[in-house]
């Protein structure tokens, strides 16, 4: 067993030996480093002992918002796989979305393969929620919903957001009802959908 232990130690240090580094066992090297004095440097500290760690991707604090504030999201292309997965998951088995022959001969839209407005809305919320409501959104209460034009497979959408209402709740002043107008636009700058969600948000 002693021979095996010695052989393992040699193997663990052989790579370093080729580079002109000390042949001292790696484990011992780390031990001596931890005990060696650090001239002019503060002793190493664990992450929890340093300044508070800040959470990335936190949502809006409604106290810092004001009516008229405007924001814009990144874009998202709607691929055929998105349409197929959505239609399968939600049961939107209408020929307008699933039958290309029907689309070519009967569909009133002639810009390509149309996708459901519900999918466009869901994609839009996927662009909005992670960057505005993470950790601060409490409830979705209501909304207006108006489809302005068709969206097709291959279109790229983004959302332009405007704050239109901020009202602290009567039961808990740390919370507020926040309404926005969300314009969903395609790569041509055309508005394809407008919705106006009213949400309850937590302040900080």
PDB file of C-alpha atoms in Angstrom, residues 88-197:
ATOM      1  CA  UNK A  88     -49.475  20.506 -29.995  1.00  0.00           C
ATOM      2  CA  UNK A  89     -49.358  21.678 -26.386  1.00  0.00           C
ATOM      3  CA  UNK A  90     -52.505  23.815 -26.499  1.00  0.00           C
ATOM      4  CA  UNK A  91     -54.564  21.875 -29.041  1.00  0.00           C
ATOM      5  CA  UNK A  92     -54.750  24.612 -31.692  1.00  0.00           C
ATOM      6  CA  UNK A  93     -55.300  21.993 -34.386  1.00  0.00           C
ATOM      7  CA  UNK A  94     -56.980  24.387 -36.807  1.00  0.00           C
ATOM      8  CA  UNK A  95     -56.059  23.913 -40.462  1.00  0.00           C
ATOM      9  CA  UNK A  96     -55.120  27.569 -40.666  1.00  0.00           C
ATOM     10  CA  UNK A  97     -52.055  26.652 -38.589  1.00  0.00           C
ATOM     11  CA  UNK A  98     -51.488  22.977 -39.435  1.00  0.00           C
ATOM     12  CA  UNK A  99     -52.318  22.476 -43.134  1.00  0.00           C
ATOM     13  CA  UNK A 100     -50.088  24.233 -45.693  1.00  0.00           C
ATOM     14  CA  UNK A 101     -52.321  23.265 -48.619  1.00  0.00           C
ATOM     15  CA  UNK A 102     -55.303  24.839 -46.876  1.00  0.00           C
ATOM     16  CA  UNK A 103     -53.273  27.958 -46.090  1.00  0.00           C
ATOM     17  CA  UNK A 104     -52.278  28.387 -49.746  1.00  0.00           C
ATOM     18  CA  UNK A 105     -55.814  28.004 -51.084  1.00  0.00           C
ATOM     19  CA  UNK A 106     -58.113  29.355 -48.371  1.00  0.00           C
ATOM     20  CA  UNK A 107     -56.300  31.526 -45.854  1.00  0.00           C
ATOM     21  CA  UNK A 108     -57.043  35.251 -46.131  1.00  0.00           C
ATOM     22  CA  UNK A 109     -53.427  36.008 -45.128  1.00  0.00           C
ATOM     23  CA  UNK A 110     -50.954  35.685 -47.977  1.00  0.00           C
ATOM     24  CA  UNK A 111     -47.727  36.535 -46.166  1.00  0.00           C
ATOM     25  CA  UNK A 112     -46.663  33.011 -45.261  1.00  0.00           C
ATOM     26  CA  UNK A 113     -47.542  30.502 -42.567  1.00  0.00           C
ATOM     27  CA  UNK A 114     -49.661  32.366 -39.947  1.00  0.00           C
ATOM     28  CA  UNK A 115     -49.319  31.739 -36.224  1.00  0.00           C
ATOM     29  CA  UNK A 116     -52.057  32.117 -33.569  1.00  0.00           C
ATOM     30  CA  UNK A 117     -52.399  35.460 -31.843  1.00  0.00           C
ATOM     31  CA  UNK A 118     -52.243  33.540 -28.566  1.00  0.00           C
ATOM     32  CA  UNK A 119     -48.736  32.381 -29.479  1.00  0.00           C
ATOM     33  CA  UNK A 120     -47.674  35.931 -30.350  1.00  0.00           C
ATOM     34  CA  UNK A 121     -48.981  37.126 -26.972  1.00  0.00           C
ATOM     35  CA  UNK A 122     -47.232  34.293 -25.137  1.00  0.00           C
ATOM     36  CA  UNK A 123     -43.944  35.035 -26.880  1.00  0.00           C
ATOM     37  CA  UNK A 124     -44.343  38.713 -26.029  1.00  0.00           C
ATOM     38  CA  UNK A 125     -44.891  37.925 -22.352  1.00  0.00           C
ATOM     39  CA  UNK A 126     -41.794  35.740 -22.489  1.00  0.00           C
ATOM     40  CA  UNK A 127     -39.827  38.811 -23.549  1.00  0.00           C
ATOM     41  CA  UNK A 128     -41.409  41.061 -20.920  1.00  0.00           C
ATOM     42  CA  UNK A 129     -41.720  39.020 -17.728  1.00  0.00           C
ATOM     43  CA  UNK A 130     -38.100  37.939 -17.060  1.00  0.00           C
ATOM     44  CA  UNK A 131     -36.841  41.531 -17.307  1.00  0.00           C
ATOM     45  CA  UNK A 132     -39.641  43.409 -15.517  1.00  0.00           C
ATOM     46  CA  UNK A 133     -41.372  41.136 -12.976  1.00  0.00           C
ATOM     47  CA  UNK A 134     -38.747  38.717 -11.662  1.00  0.00           C
ATOM     48  CA  UNK A 135     -39.054  38.814  -7.882  1.00  0.00           C
ATOM     49  CA  UNK A 136     -41.531  41.718  -7.835  1.00  0.00           C
ATOM     50  CA  UNK A 137     -44.577  40.516  -9.795  1.00  0.00           C
ATOM     51  CA  UNK A 138     -47.378  39.217  -7.573  1.00  0.00           C
ATOM     52  CA  UNK A 139     -50.459  38.766  -9.753  1.00  0.00           C
ATOM     53  CA  UNK A 140     -51.850  39.218 -13.264  1.00  0.00           C
ATOM     54  CA  UNK A 141     -55.299  40.798 -12.886  1.00  0.00           C
ATOM     55  CA  UNK A 142     -56.717  41.769 -16.289  1.00  0.00           C
ATOM     56  CA  UNK A 143     -55.890  43.181 -19.711  1.00  0.00           C
ATOM     57  CA  UNK A 144     -57.187  44.564 -22.961  1.00  0.00           C
ATOM     58  CA  UNK A 145     -56.175  42.569 -26.057  1.00  0.00           C
ATOM     59  CA  UNK A 146     -56.251  43.793 -29.650  1.00  0.00           C
ATOM     60  CA  UNK A 147     -54.709  41.974 -32.634  1.00  0.00           C
ATOM     61  CA  UNK A 148     -53.693  44.549 -35.231  1.00  0.00           C
ATOM     62  CA  UNK A 149     -52.325  42.301 -37.959  1.00  0.00           C
ATOM     63  CA  UNK A 150     -51.064  38.812 -38.827  1.00  0.00           C
ATOM     64  CA  UNK A 151     -47.790  37.309 -37.661  1.00  0.00           C
ATOM     65  CA  UNK A 152     -46.051  34.590 -39.663  1.00  0.00           C
ATOM     66  CA  UNK A 153     -43.466  31.896 -39.094  1.00  0.00           C
ATOM     67  CA  UNK A 154     -40.113  33.608 -39.539  1.00  0.00           C
ATOM     68  CA  UNK A 155     -41.228  37.001 -38.214  1.00  0.00           C
ATOM     69  CA  UNK A 156     -39.212  38.578 -35.409  1.00  0.00           C
ATOM     70  CA  UNK A 157     -41.150  40.389 -32.712  1.00  0.00           C
ATOM     71  CA  UNK A 158     -40.225  42.743 -29.884  1.00  0.00           C
ATOM     72  CA  UNK A 159     -42.302  44.611 -27.308  1.00  0.00           C
ATOM     73  CA  UNK A 160     -42.415  48.348 -26.648  1.00  0.00           C
ATOM     74  CA  UNK A 161     -43.772  49.094 -23.173  1.00  0.00           C
ATOM     75  CA  UNK A 162     -45.246  52.283 -21.726  1.00  0.00           C
ATOM     76  CA  UNK A 163     -46.282  52.767 -18.089  1.00  0.00           C
ATOM     77  CA  UNK A 164     -49.842  54.113 -17.988  1.00  0.00           C
ATOM     78  CA  UNK A 165     -51.052  53.524 -14.422  1.00  0.00           C
ATOM     79  CA  UNK A 166     -49.441  53.145 -10.990  1.00  0.00           C
ATOM     80  CA  UNK A 167     -51.740  52.919  -7.962  1.00  0.00           C
ATOM     81  CA  UNK A 168     -50.679  51.735  -4.476  1.00  0.00           C
ATOM     82  CA  UNK A 169     -53.145  49.244  -3.015  1.00  0.00           C
ATOM     83  CA  UNK A 170     -55.317  50.295  -0.062  1.00  0.00           C
ATOM     84  CA  UNK A 171     -54.648  47.141   1.983  1.00  0.00           C
ATOM     85  CA  UNK A 172     -50.866  47.137   1.621  1.00  0.00           C
ATOM     86  CA  UNK A 173     -49.099  50.359   0.573  1.00  0.00           C
ATOM     87  CA  UNK A 174     -45.944  48.399  -0.268  1.00  0.00           C
ATOM     88  CA  UNK A 175     -47.854  46.916  -3.207  1.00  0.00           C
ATOM     89  CA  UNK A 176     -49.227  48.671  -6.277  1.00  0.00           C
ATOM     90  CA  UNK A 177     -51.395  48.044  -9.312  1.00  0.00           C
ATOM     91  CA  UNK A 178     -49.324  48.755 -12.405  1.00  0.00           C
ATOM     92  CA  UNK A 179     -50.749  48.926 -15.912  1.00  0.00           C
ATOM     93  CA  UNK A 180     -48.717  49.093 -19.098  1.00  0.00           C
ATOM     94  CA  UNK A 181     -49.496  49.373 -22.786  1.00  0.00           C
ATOM     95  CA  UNK A 182     -47.485  46.741 -24.617  1.00  0.00           C
ATOM     96  CA  UNK A 183     -47.078  47.205 -28.378  1.00  0.00           C
ATOM     97  CA  UNK A 184     -45.829  44.053 -30.083  1.00  0.00           C
ATOM     98  CA  UNK A 185     -44.040  44.914 -33.330  1.00  0.00           C
ATOM     99  CA  UNK A 186     -42.495  42.824 -36.080  1.00  0.00           C
ATOM    100  CA  UNK A 187     -39.178  43.272 -37.871  1.00  0.00           C
ATOM    101  CA  UNK A 188     -40.778  45.845 -40.189  1.00  0.00           C
ATOM    102  CA  UNK A 189     -41.864  48.041 -37.291  1.00  0.00           C
ATOM    103  CA  UNK A 190     -45.525  47.110 -37.819  1.00  0.00           C
ATOM    104  CA  UNK A 191     -47.701  46.724 -34.730  1.00  0.00           C
ATOM    105  CA  UNK A 192     -49.258  43.241 -34.785  1.00  0.00           C
ATOM    106  CA  UNK A 193     -50.677  43.146 -31.261  1.00  0.00           C
ATOM    107  CA  UNK A 194     -51.461  45.574 -28.434  1.00  0.00           C
ATOM    108  CA  UNK A 195     -52.284  44.393 -24.927  1.00  0.00           C
ATOM    109  CA  UNK A 196     -52.662  46.340 -21.692  1.00  0.00           C
ATOM    110  CA  UNK A 197     -51.924  44.116 -18.674  1.00  0.00           C
TER     111      UNK A 197
END
